[in-house]
Amino acid sequence: MTKLRGKQTTQRILNAAAGIFSDVGFEGARVDEIARVAGVNKAMIYYHIGDKKALYARVIHHAFGNAVEQFTRNIKSTQSPQNKLRAFIRTVVEVVDRHPELAAIMLREQASGGKNLPETVAQDLARIVGIISGILAEGAQKGVFVKTIPFVVHMMIIGAVVFLKMSSPIRSKFPALSDTLSISGDKVSDMAAAEIENLVLNAVRK
Amino acid sequence: MTKLRGKQTTQRILNAAAGIFSDVGFEGARVDEIARVAGVNKAMIYYHIGDKKALYARVIHHAFGNAVEQFTRNIKSTQSPQNKLRAFIRTVVEVVDRHPELAAIMLREQASGGKNLPETVAQDLARIVGIISGILAEGAQKGVFVKTIPFVVHMMIIGAVVFLKMSSPIRSKFPALSDTLSISGDKVSDMAAAEIENLVLNAVRK
DNA sequence: GGATGGTTTAACTAAATAGTTAAATTATTC
DNA sequence: GAATAATTTAACTATTTAGTTAAACCATCC
């Protein structure tokens, strides 16, 4: 019971922290505010997790935890390179839709040069880049993809998905941008995701 | 002399602020720190510019000021759709290379749903999206581009360029990511930029 | 040199901040 | 029920924060 209570408290803290770090960044986040949103006394954050930096690392790790597993689960070795690439893109969409806070936090880390990024997350990222490199290399070897720079393709996919997802509130907010994508909403829409697939498959097709 | 002195003071404040806002975001930035970096007394920020929010808006506007003009200057109506698109991409690279603080601040704004974004900047963004929409529509009409969603293509280009630029310090920092792009450095390298051009032109080619 | 206007400074204000402490409360075990 | 351990609380600490104020300083003009 005590163990369960501690876990629930920790979970509430991590959820609140994820939202606030994604909204105002590490330096802009207030531990008092995180405590308030989590519905706990501030000292409990220090008791259960640690200082602000430890909390941040925990949030990222918690959200990033199984992204790599999702990629390896969704991409089967028996698939063609084209279908592997499609599965990769779909997984990116899935991860970003399920963890918008993670996407926002990663945007902020990019903006500050990875200043508060734990080493473990960098390793996860490297593995994901390894996956797409493998797909593109296989496609090139089988003569169905052009030879290209895998990291650039990776950036195009991640960039398009994340920017589409993250720009949704901005588009809603400003009338000038409302018409840029006729289908709006919180999710990366199926139509937009399909278009990213088409464009990326076209881009690498030999 | 007095006028010149006020201008120079303002410039120093804006430069310092741009760096700090890009590094730690709006909420994370400290007016005291901006003043220290600018080498001025804090009250001068309030005298010359105004409160923190006014300073932020001024920084964005100052950096964004002539981005739209750059696009219209670089893209000639006599060019083919393909060359227009190339010029568009090259301009994105140029703007991001010249104003990395702008790119970082825009990443942060995306992360927080455009919370502190002035309306004028949204209008500038809409005009840029209008430019690429025009290029793609012209290409489709001339039968050289597929019919697509212009905003998605825009996000792919912006996302790739910005992520490549912004991920450079992260790649330098973490050994696990050092091999992802064999040519590193601060600029979006010519090779990477050329590859983005190739991939995007391939993606939209009919 | 004095008047005027612009710029800068040092000190201030009220509130907020990350982290700490020790007591109170709750849960578990025998 | 008592002892022990885990969790939570309220208050605290020293520092920092955005913004303000009035005086000092500087530049220009007649």
Tab-separated table of C-alpha atoms (C1' of nucleotides) in Angstrom:
chain	number	residue	atom	x	y	z
A	1	MET	CA	0.000	0.000	0.000
A	2	THR	CA	2.788	2.345	0.880
A	3	LYS	CA	4.734	1.205	-2.142
A	4	LEU	CA	1.712	1.734	-4.355
A	5	ARG	CA	1.089	5.142	-2.871
A	6	GLY	CA	4.681	6.182	-3.503
A	7	LYS	CA	4.437	5.015	-7.116
A	8	GLN	CA	1.216	6.936	-7.674
A	9	THR	CA	2.726	10.066	-6.171
A	10	THR	CA	5.781	9.722	-8.351
A	11	GLN	CA	3.617	9.210	-11.421
A	12	ARG	CA	1.603	12.341	-10.692
A	13	ILE	CA	4.792	14.331	-10.291
A	14	LEU	CA	6.282	13.038	-13.534
A	15	ASN	CA	3.104	13.780	-15.484
A	16	ALA	CA	2.859	17.302	-14.141
A	17	ALA	CA	6.545	17.914	-14.734
A	18	ALA	CA	6.371	16.673	-18.314
A	19	GLY	CA	3.659	19.170	-19.125
A	20	ILE	CA	5.421	22.087	-17.525
A	21	PHE	CA	8.892	21.324	-18.882
A	22	SER	CA	7.390	21.013	-22.353
A	23	ASP	CA	5.571	24.321	-21.943
A	24	VAL	CA	8.265	26.538	-20.490
A	25	GLY	CA	11.489	24.525	-20.658
A	26	PHE	CA	13.863	23.483	-17.909
A	27	GLU	CA	14.943	26.932	-16.785
A	28	GLY	CA	11.445	28.333	-17.019
A	29	ALA	CA	9.825	25.568	-14.992
A	30	ARG	CA	9.082	26.226	-11.328
A	31	VAL	CA	9.238	23.398	-8.860
A	32	ASP	CA	6.456	25.029	-6.860
A	33	GLU	CA	4.270	25.011	-9.961
A	34	ILE	CA	5.016	21.395	-10.763
A	35	ALA	CA	4.068	20.506	-7.183
A	36	ARG	CA	0.845	22.492	-7.450
A	37	VAL	CA	-0.181	20.818	-10.724
A	38	ALA	CA	0.726	17.399	-9.342
A	39	GLY	CA	-1.289	18.120	-6.205
A	40	VAL	CA	1.623	17.371	-3.851
A	41	ASN	CA	3.722	19.277	-1.372
A	42	LYS	CA	6.916	20.515	-2.975
A	43	ALA	CA	9.185	18.679	-0.547
A	44	MET	CA	7.768	15.420	-1.885
A	45	ILE	CA	9.398	16.003	-5.200
A	46	TYR	CA	12.765	16.171	-3.483
A	47	TYR	CA	11.898	13.157	-1.375
A	48	HIS	CA	10.618	10.910	-4.188
A	49	ILE	CA	12.761	12.016	-7.082
A	50	GLY	CA	15.421	14.583	-6.265
A	51	ASP	CA	16.297	18.081	-7.411
A	52	LYS	CA	15.010	19.811	-10.523
A	53	LYS	CA	17.663	18.369	-12.787
A	54	ALA	CA	17.029	14.815	-11.573
A	55	LEU	CA	13.318	15.372	-12.171
A	56	TYR	CA	13.973	16.526	-15.711
A	57	ALA	CA	16.149	13.555	-16.512
A	58	ARG	CA	13.519	11.244	-15.065
A	59	VAL	CA	10.758	12.842	-17.169
A	60	ILE	CA	12.710	12.466	-20.390
A	61	HIS	CA	13.756	8.952	-19.651
A	62	HIS	CA	10.200	8.046	-18.687
A	63	ALA	CA	8.749	9.396	-21.911
A	64	PHE	CA	11.534	8.133	-24.128
A	65	GLY	CA	11.672	4.768	-22.396
A	66	ASN	CA	10.233	2.547	-24.996
A	67	ALA	CA	10.403	4.551	-28.198
A	68	VAL	CA	13.247	2.440	-29.506
A	69	GLU	CA	11.324	-0.722	-28.686
A	70	GLN	CA	8.386	0.614	-30.677
A	71	PHE	CA	10.586	1.062	-33.701
A	72	THR	CA	12.069	-2.415	-33.495
A	73	ARG	CA	8.634	-3.934	-32.872
A	74	ASN	CA	6.995	-2.206	-35.844
A	75	ILE	CA	9.757	-2.840	-38.357
A	76	LYS	CA	10.036	-6.492	-39.402
A	77	SER	CA	13.057	-7.866	-41.126
A	78	THR	CA	10.822	-9.691	-43.624
A	79	GLN	CA	9.397	-6.441	-44.968
A	80	SER	CA	10.580	-4.772	-48.142
A	81	PRO	CA	12.719	-1.644	-47.692
A	82	GLN	CA	9.765	0.453	-48.839
A	83	ASN	CA	7.470	-1.041	-46.249
A	84	LYS	CA	10.109	-0.738	-43.593
A	85	LEU	CA	10.437	2.953	-44.366
A	86	ARG	CA	6.662	3.334	-44.219
A	87	ALA	CA	6.618	1.572	-40.864
A	88	PHE	CA	9.388	3.855	-39.639
A	89	ILE	CA	7.453	6.964	-40.570
A	90	ARG	CA	4.271	5.633	-39.045
A	91	THR	CA	6.135	4.884	-35.852
A	92	VAL	CA	7.462	8.429	-35.719
A	93	VAL	CA	3.900	9.698	-36.068
A	94	GLU	CA	2.729	7.309	-33.367
A	95	VAL	CA	5.442	8.281	-30.903
A	96	VAL	CA	4.914	11.993	-31.463
A	97	ASP	CA	1.143	11.706	-31.160
A	98	ARG	CA	1.369	9.652	-27.995
A	99	HIS	CA	4.084	11.747	-26.357
A	100	PRO	CA	3.633	15.379	-27.422
A	101	GLU	CA	5.495	16.477	-24.318
A	102	LEU	CA	8.482	14.477	-25.440
A	103	ALA	CA	8.432	16.160	-28.827
A	104	ALA	CA	8.240	19.583	-27.220
A	105	ILE	CA	11.042	18.840	-24.802
A	106	MET	CA	13.231	17.568	-27.636
A	107	LEU	CA	12.566	20.770	-29.568
A	108	ARG	CA	13.745	22.761	-26.599
A	109	GLU	CA	16.833	20.629	-26.211
A	110	GLN	CA	17.679	21.262	-29.829
A	111	ALA	CA	17.251	24.980	-29.237
A	112	SER	CA	19.754	24.902	-26.393
A	113	GLY	CA	22.227	22.466	-27.892
A	114	GLY	CA	21.225	19.511	-25.754
A	115	LYS	CA	22.225	21.336	-22.609
A	116	ASN	CA	20.085	19.321	-20.227
A	117	LEU	CA	19.889	16.114	-22.252
A	118	PRO	CA	20.943	12.902	-20.502
A	119	GLU	CA	23.518	10.715	-22.250
A	120	THR	CA	21.134	7.740	-22.248
A	121	VAL	CA	18.702	9.613	-24.504
A	122	ALA	CA	21.478	10.418	-26.943
A	123	GLN	CA	22.174	6.712	-27.144
A	124	ASP	CA	18.517	5.977	-27.850
A	125	LEU	CA	18.561	8.577	-30.609
A	126	ALA	CA	21.648	7.026	-32.128
A	127	ARG	CA	19.920	3.670	-32.240
A	128	ILE	CA	16.932	5.125	-34.045
A	129	VAL	CA	19.220	6.744	-36.602
A	130	GLY	CA	20.882	3.354	-36.958
A	131	ILE	CA	17.531	1.823	-37.833
A	132	ILE	CA	16.784	4.185	-40.660
A	133	SER	CA	20.345	3.971	-41.908
A	134	GLY	CA	19.883	0.231	-42.158
A	135	ILE	CA	16.642	0.587	-44.092
A	136	LEU	CA	18.125	3.045	-46.567
A	137	ALA	CA	21.271	0.983	-47.041
A	138	GLU	CA	19.217	-2.129	-47.703
A	139	GLY	CA	17.081	-0.264	-50.219
A	140	ALA	CA	20.136	1.080	-51.985
A	141	GLN	CA	21.681	-2.371	-52.105
A	142	LYS	CA	18.498	-3.841	-53.575
A	143	GLY	CA	18.456	-1.105	-56.160
A	144	VAL	CA	15.119	0.433	-55.079
A	145	PHE	CA	16.455	3.497	-53.188
A	146	VAL	CA	18.976	6.111	-54.205
A	147	LYS	CA	22.167	6.380	-52.254
A	148	THR	CA	21.700	9.239	-49.815
A	149	ILE	CA	22.680	10.636	-46.386
A	150	PRO	CA	20.528	8.734	-43.865
A	151	PHE	CA	20.692	11.444	-41.212
A	152	VAL	CA	19.292	13.992	-43.648
A	153	VAL	CA	16.347	11.734	-44.467
A	154	HIS	CA	15.865	11.157	-40.766
A	155	MET	CA	15.782	14.890	-40.140
A	156	MET	CA	13.263	15.371	-42.930
A	157	ILE	CA	10.910	12.790	-41.465
A	158	ILE	CA	11.290	13.846	-37.852
A	159	GLY	CA	11.159	17.498	-38.820
A	160	ALA	CA	8.007	17.180	-40.866
A	161	VAL	CA	6.138	15.095	-38.304
A	162	VAL	CA	7.195	17.101	-35.266
A	163	PHE	CA	6.627	20.459	-36.947
A	164	LEU	CA	3.210	19.410	-38.207
A	165	LYS	CA	2.256	18.208	-34.768
A	166	MET	CA	3.687	21.159	-32.886
A	167	SER	CA	2.468	23.794	-35.286
A	168	SER	CA	-1.134	22.770	-34.815
A	169	PRO	CA	-1.814	25.072	-31.829
A	170	ILE	CA	-0.045	27.932	-33.577
A	171	ARG	CA	-2.171	27.460	-36.659
A	172	SER	CA	-5.308	27.470	-34.540
A	173	LYS	CA	-4.192	30.576	-32.701
A	174	PHE	CA	-3.360	32.835	-35.612
A	175	PRO	CA	-5.938	33.506	-38.325
A	176	ALA	CA	-3.197	34.193	-40.842
A	177	LEU	CA	-2.068	30.577	-40.596
A	178	SER	CA	-5.443	28.888	-40.346
A	179	ASP	CA	-5.693	28.042	-44.004
A	180	THR	CA	-2.302	26.407	-44.355
A	181	LEU	CA	-3.649	22.946	-43.722
A	182	SER	CA	-7.313	22.476	-44.371
A	183	ILE	CA	-7.607	19.641	-41.891
A	184	SER	CA	-6.635	20.774	-38.452
A	185	GLY	CA	-6.776	19.157	-35.026
A	186	ASP	CA	-4.451	17.827	-32.436
A	187	LYS	CA	-3.276	14.683	-34.192
A	188	VAL	CA	-0.951	14.492	-37.103
A	189	SER	CA	-3.798	13.817	-39.437
A	190	ASP	CA	-3.925	10.613	-41.449
A	191	MET	CA	-3.911	12.664	-44.621
A	192	ALA	CA	-0.814	14.606	-43.667
A	193	ALA	CA	0.937	11.447	-42.458
A	194	ALA	CA	0.103	9.703	-45.728
A	195	GLU	CA	1.450	12.651	-47.667
A	196	ILE	CA	4.706	12.569	-45.711
A	197	GLU	CA	4.971	8.874	-46.558
A	198	ASN	CA	4.374	9.530	-50.233
A	199	LEU	CA	6.851	12.374	-50.397
A	200	VAL	CA	9.583	10.551	-48.511
A	201	LEU	CA	9.146	7.332	-50.523
A	202	ASN	CA	9.252	9.421	-53.688
A	203	ALA	CA	12.322	11.272	-52.469
A	204	VAL	CA	14.397	8.127	-51.987
A	205	ARG	CA	13.029	6.096	-54.881
A	206	LYS	CA	15.556	5.140	-57.500
B	1	MET	CA	25.775	61.374	-30.768
B	2	THR	CA	23.073	60.867	-28.212
B	3	LYS	CA	20.886	59.271	-30.821
B	4	LEU	CA	23.714	57.052	-31.909
B	5	ARG	CA	24.459	56.100	-28.365
B	6	GLY	CA	20.868	55.046	-27.685
B	7	LYS	CA	20.847	52.972	-30.869
B	8	GLN	CA	24.038	51.205	-29.917
B	9	THR	CA	22.732	50.490	-26.450
B	10	THR	CA	19.516	49.099	-27.885
B	11	GLN	CA	21.471	46.945	-30.301
B	12	ARG	CA	23.591	45.494	-27.546
B	13	ILE	CA	20.489	44.688	-25.533
B	14	LEU	CA	18.752	42.995	-28.474
B	15	ASN	CA	21.805	40.899	-29.303
B	16	ALA	CA	22.234	39.751	-25.736
B	17	ALA	CA	18.538	39.043	-25.390
B	18	ALA	CA	18.428	37.027	-28.610
B	19	GLY	CA	21.131	34.729	-27.325
B	20	ILE	CA	19.568	34.222	-23.945
B	21	PHE	CA	15.997	33.760	-25.178
B	22	SER	CA	17.233	31.192	-27.662
B	23	ASP	CA	19.173	29.390	-24.949
B	24	VAL	CA	16.659	29.224	-22.117
B	25	GLY	CA	13.363	30.472	-23.612
B	26	PHE	CA	11.157	33.348	-22.556
B	27	GLU	CA	10.267	32.118	-19.079
B	28	GLY	CA	13.782	30.926	-18.366
B	29	ALA	CA	15.426	34.183	-19.367
B	30	ARG	CA	16.407	36.624	-16.612
B	31	VAL	CA	16.355	40.343	-17.310
B	32	ASP	CA	19.299	40.776	-14.930
B	33	GLU	CA	21.276	38.276	-16.996
B	34	ILE	CA	20.399	39.933	-20.280
B	35	ALA	CA	21.551	43.237	-18.839
B	36	ARG	CA	24.800	41.702	-17.624
B	37	VAL	CA	25.565	40.120	-21.008
B	38	ALA	CA	24.673	43.365	-22.803
B	39	GLY	CA	26.929	45.298	-20.402
B	40	VAL	CA	24.146	47.707	-19.339
B	41	ASN	CA	22.291	48.570	-16.198
B	42	LYS	CA	19.019	46.635	-16.031
B	43	ALA	CA	16.875	49.770	-15.861
B	44	MET	CA	18.107	50.697	-19.313
B	45	ILE	CA	16.288	47.777	-20.800
B	46	TYR	CA	13.029	49.141	-19.419
B	47	TYR	CA	13.969	52.650	-20.533
B	48	HIS	CA	15.002	51.793	-24.107
B	49	ILE	CA	12.698	48.895	-24.886
B	50	GLY	CA	10.161	48.043	-22.205
B	51	ASP	CA	9.320	44.999	-20.119
B	52	LYS	CA	10.428	41.439	-20.795
B	53	LYS	CA	7.559	40.688	-23.129
B	54	ALA	CA	8.200	43.815	-25.188
B	55	LEU	CA	11.869	42.873	-25.370
B	56	TYR	CA	11.004	39.394	-26.609
B	57	ALA	CA	8.705	40.713	-29.295
B	58	ARG	CA	11.375	43.187	-30.377
B	59	VAL	CA	14.019	40.453	-30.600
B	60	ILE	CA	11.825	38.240	-32.771
B	61	HIS	CA	10.765	41.059	-34.996
B	62	HIS	CA	14.337	42.256	-35.344
B	63	ALA	CA	15.584	38.836	-36.392
B	64	PHE	CA	12.605	38.004	-38.535
B	65	GLY	CA	12.493	41.480	-40.047
B	66	ASN	CA	13.671	40.825	-43.506
B	67	ALA	CA	13.304	37.074	-43.907
B	68	VAL	CA	10.282	37.485	-46.156
B	69	GLU	CA	12.163	40.049	-48.235
B	70	GLN	CA	14.988	37.567	-48.661
B	71	PHE	CA	12.568	35.015	-50.039
B	72	THR	CA	10.981	37.397	-52.506
B	73	ARG	CA	14.422	38.719	-53.548
B	74	ASN	CA	15.899	35.271	-54.183
B	75	ILE	CA	12.935	33.808	-56.030
B	76	LYS	CA	12.432	35.299	-59.499
B	77	SER	CA	9.245	34.923	-61.420
B	78	THR	CA	11.253	34.065	-64.557
B	79	GLN	CA	12.676	30.919	-63.008
B	80	SER	CA	11.303	27.436	-63.592
B	81	PRO	CA	9.329	25.879	-60.720
B	82	GLN	CA	12.273	23.582	-60.028
B	83	ASN	CA	14.699	26.473	-59.736
B	84	LYS	CA	12.255	28.416	-57.632
B	85	LEU	CA	12.003	25.515	-55.231
B	86	ARG	CA	15.788	25.253	-55.118
B	87	ALA	CA	16.022	28.970	-54.391
B	88	PHE	CA	13.425	28.580	-51.680
B	89	ILE	CA	15.375	25.841	-49.961
B	90	ARG	CA	18.644	27.762	-50.273
B	91	THR	CA	16.987	30.775	-48.719
B	92	VAL	CA	15.776	28.707	-45.795
B	93	VAL	CA	19.340	27.508	-45.280
B	94	GLU	CA	20.639	31.068	-45.535
B	95	VAL	CA	18.140	32.466	-43.040
B	96	VAL	CA	18.738	29.676	-40.543
B	97	ASP	CA	22.522	29.972	-40.858
B	98	ARG	CA	22.436	33.725	-40.449
B	99	HIS	CA	19.933	33.774	-37.598
B	100	PRO	CA	20.422	30.661	-35.493
B	101	GLU	CA	18.824	32.449	-32.568
B	102	LEU	CA	15.706	32.909	-34.627
B	103	ALA	CA	15.562	29.231	-35.417
B	104	ALA	CA	16.010	28.333	-31.768
B	105	ILE	CA	13.350	30.771	-30.644
B	106	MET	CA	10.935	29.434	-33.246
B	107	LEU	CA	11.567	25.898	-31.997
B	108	ARG	CA	10.668	27.000	-28.519
B	109	GLU	CA	7.560	28.743	-29.717
B	110	GLN	CA	6.455	25.558	-31.415
B	111	ALA	CA	7.067	23.685	-28.183
B	112	SER	CA	4.752	26.028	-26.308
B	113	GLY	CA	2.107	26.463	-28.972
B	114	GLY	CA	3.176	29.954	-30.006
B	115	LYS	CA	2.429	31.293	-26.557
B	116	ASN	CA	4.668	34.342	-26.797
B	117	LEU	CA	4.615	34.771	-30.555
B	118	PRO	CA	3.592	38.193	-31.880
B	119	GLU	CA	0.824	38.296	-34.499
B	120	THR	CA	3.111	40.051	-36.972
B	121	VAL	CA	5.414	37.054	-37.092
B	122	ALA	CA	2.524	34.735	-37.788
B	123	GLN	CA	1.689	36.943	-40.740
B	124	ASP	CA	5.266	36.723	-42.002
B	125	LEU	CA	5.105	32.948	-41.705
B	126	ALA	CA	1.868	32.851	-43.646
B	127	ARG	CA	3.480	34.825	-46.447
B	128	ILE	CA	6.363	32.390	-46.657
B	129	VAL	CA	3.947	29.466	-46.814
B	130	GLY	CA	2.172	31.407	-49.555
B	131	ILE	CA	5.392	31.548	-51.546
B	132	ILE	CA	6.010	27.838	-51.515
B	133	SER	CA	2.347	27.120	-52.201
B	134	GLY	CA	2.663	29.269	-55.309
B	135	ILE	CA	5.767	27.423	-56.465
B	136	LEU	CA	4.188	24.006	-55.996
B	137	ALA	CA	0.953	25.049	-57.658
B	138	GLU	CA	2.854	26.415	-60.642
B	139	GLY	CA	4.858	23.186	-60.920
B	140	ALA	CA	1.722	21.090	-60.781
B	141	GLN	CA	0.053	23.242	-63.418
B	142	LYS	CA	3.070	22.887	-65.699
B	143	GLY	CA	3.038	19.154	-65.196
B	144	VAL	CA	6.465	18.913	-63.567
B	145	PHE	CA	5.387	18.513	-59.908
B	146	VAL	CA	2.881	16.155	-58.328
B	147	LYS	CA	-0.162	17.618	-56.674
B	148	THR	CA	0.602	17.703	-52.955
B	149	ILE	CA	-0.086	19.526	-49.656
B	150	PRO	CA	2.174	22.614	-49.712
B	151	PHE	CA	2.292	22.984	-45.943
B	152	VAL	CA	3.604	19.435	-45.577
B	153	VAL	CA	6.393	20.121	-48.055
B	154	HIS	CA	7.148	23.345	-46.228
B	155	MET	CA	7.386	21.501	-42.934
B	156	MET	CA	9.713	18.934	-44.474
B	157	ILE	CA	12.070	21.617	-45.740
B	158	ILE	CA	11.998	23.775	-42.626
B	159	GLY	CA	12.181	20.726	-40.385
B	160	ALA	CA	15.157	19.224	-42.166
B	161	VAL	CA	17.127	22.459	-42.315
B	162	VAL	CA	16.379	23.593	-38.782
B	163	PHE	CA	16.926	20.171	-37.253
B	164	LEU	CA	20.199	19.737	-39.106
B	165	LYS	CA	21.368	23.129	-37.952
B	166	MET	CA	20.177	22.795	-34.394
B	167	SER	CA	21.308	19.210	-33.923
B	168	SER	CA	24.898	20.113	-34.654
B	169	PRO	CA	25.877	20.969	-31.059
B	170	ILE	CA	24.068	17.876	-29.789
B	171	ARG	CA	25.961	15.712	-32.226
B	172	SER	CA	29.237	17.226	-31.127
B	173	LYS	CA	28.384	16.765	-27.479
B	174	PHE	CA	27.414	13.124	-27.456
B	175	PRO	CA	29.816	10.517	-28.834
B	176	ALA	CA	26.938	8.188	-29.679
B	177	LEU	CA	25.699	10.708	-32.245
B	178	SER	CA	29.013	11.851	-33.648
B	179	ASP	CA	28.983	9.521	-36.628
B	180	THR	CA	25.503	10.382	-37.867
B	181	LEU	CA	26.767	13.016	-40.264
B	182	SER	CA	30.333	12.666	-41.339
B	183	ILE	CA	30.717	16.368	-42.017
B	184	SER	CA	30.028	18.379	-38.898
B	185	GLY	CA	30.367	22.042	-38.040
B	186	ASP	CA	28.174	24.983	-37.301
B	187	LYS	CA	26.754	25.612	-40.731
B	188	VAL	CA	24.251	23.533	-42.541
B	189	SER	CA	26.899	22.063	-44.728
B	190	ASP	CA	26.793	22.479	-48.479
B	191	MET	CA	26.611	18.745	-48.870
B	192	ALA	CA	23.653	18.371	-46.533
B	193	ALA	CA	21.899	21.321	-48.125
B	194	ALA	CA	22.429	19.875	-51.582
B	195	GLU	CA	21.068	16.552	-50.394
B	196	ILE	CA	17.943	18.232	-48.999
B	197	GLU	CA	17.481	19.910	-52.375
B	198	ASN	CA	17.840	16.628	-54.230
B	199	LEU	CA	15.479	14.777	-51.935
B	200	VAL	CA	12.810	17.487	-51.981
B	201	LEU	CA	12.987	17.932	-55.768
B	202	ASN	CA	12.725	14.157	-56.121
B	203	ALA	CA	9.825	14.067	-53.695
B	204	VAL	CA	7.672	16.488	-55.687
B	205	ARG	CA	8.765	15.450	-59.193
B	206	LYS	CA	6.003	14.113	-61.396
C	1	DG	C1'	27.169	79.109	-18.216
C	2	DG	C1'	22.387	77.850	-17.789
C	3	DA	C1'	18.435	75.491	-19.502
C	4	DT	C1'	16.677	71.559	-21.507
C	5	DG	C1'	16.316	66.914	-22.852
C	6	DG	C1'	18.190	62.285	-23.094
C	7	DT	C1'	20.574	58.512	-20.891
C	8	DT	C1'	22.351	55.922	-17.135
C	9	DT	C1'	22.870	54.618	-12.360
C	10	DA	C1'	22.201	52.752	-7.694
C	11	DA	C1'	18.993	51.605	-4.645
C	12	DC	C1'	14.670	49.932	-3.742
C	13	DT	C1'	10.110	46.939	-3.580
C	14	DA	C1'	7.326	43.028	-3.140
C	15	DA	C1'	7.215	38.754	-4.540
C	16	DA	C1'	9.097	34.480	-6.082
C	17	DT	C1'	12.598	30.736	-6.170
C	18	DA	C1'	15.217	25.935	-5.267
C	19	DG	C1'	16.138	23.523	-1.738
C	20	DT	C1'	16.100	22.176	3.463
C	21	DT	C1'	14.454	20.725	8.071
C	22	DA	C1'	12.137	18.589	11.637
C	23	DA	C1'	7.844	17.381	13.146
C	24	DA	C1'	3.521	15.164	12.094
C	25	DT	C1'	1.139	11.565	9.952
C	26	DT	C1'	0.497	7.111	7.908
C	27	DA	C1'	1.602	2.289	7.060
C	28	DT	C1'	3.673	-2.009	8.327
C	29	DT	C1'	5.433	-5.551	11.299
C	30	DC	C1'	5.732	-8.229	15.467
D	1	DG	C1'	-0.255	-1.568	21.132
D	2	DA	C1'	4.529	-0.382	20.439
D	3	DA	C1'	8.310	0.034	17.468
D	4	DT	C1'	9.910	1.012	13.131
D	5	DA	C1'	9.947	2.758	8.592
D	6	DA	C1'	7.964	5.437	4.934
D	7	DT	C1'	5.570	9.425	3.505
D	8	DT	C1'	3.848	13.990	3.903
D	9	DT	C1'	3.531	18.577	5.788
D	10	DA	C1'	4.365	23.417	7.137
D	11	DA	C1'	7.684	26.436	7.899
D	12	DC	C1'	11.975	28.032	6.925
D	13	DT	C1'	16.478	29.894	4.461
D	14	DA	C1'	19.157	32.618	1.528
D	15	DT	C1'	18.944	34.147	-2.743
D	16	DT	C1'	16.963	35.782	-6.924
D	17	DT	C1'	13.442	38.037	-9.734
D	18	DA	C1'	10.730	41.772	-12.761
D	19	DG	C1'	9.937	46.047	-12.434
D	20	DT	C1'	10.249	50.961	-10.261
D	21	DT	C1'	12.135	55.417	-8.687
D	22	DA	C1'	14.615	59.511	-8.313
D	23	DA	C1'	18.912	61.334	-8.603
D	24	DA	C1'	23.129	61.759	-11.175
D	25	DC	C1'	25.325	62.283	-15.374
D	26	DC	C1'	25.889	63.494	-20.238
D	27	DA	C1'	24.900	65.972	-24.588
D	28	DT	C1'	23.089	69.813	-27.026
D	29	DC	C1'	21.571	74.405	-27.777
D	30	DC	C1'	21.257	79.417	-27.032
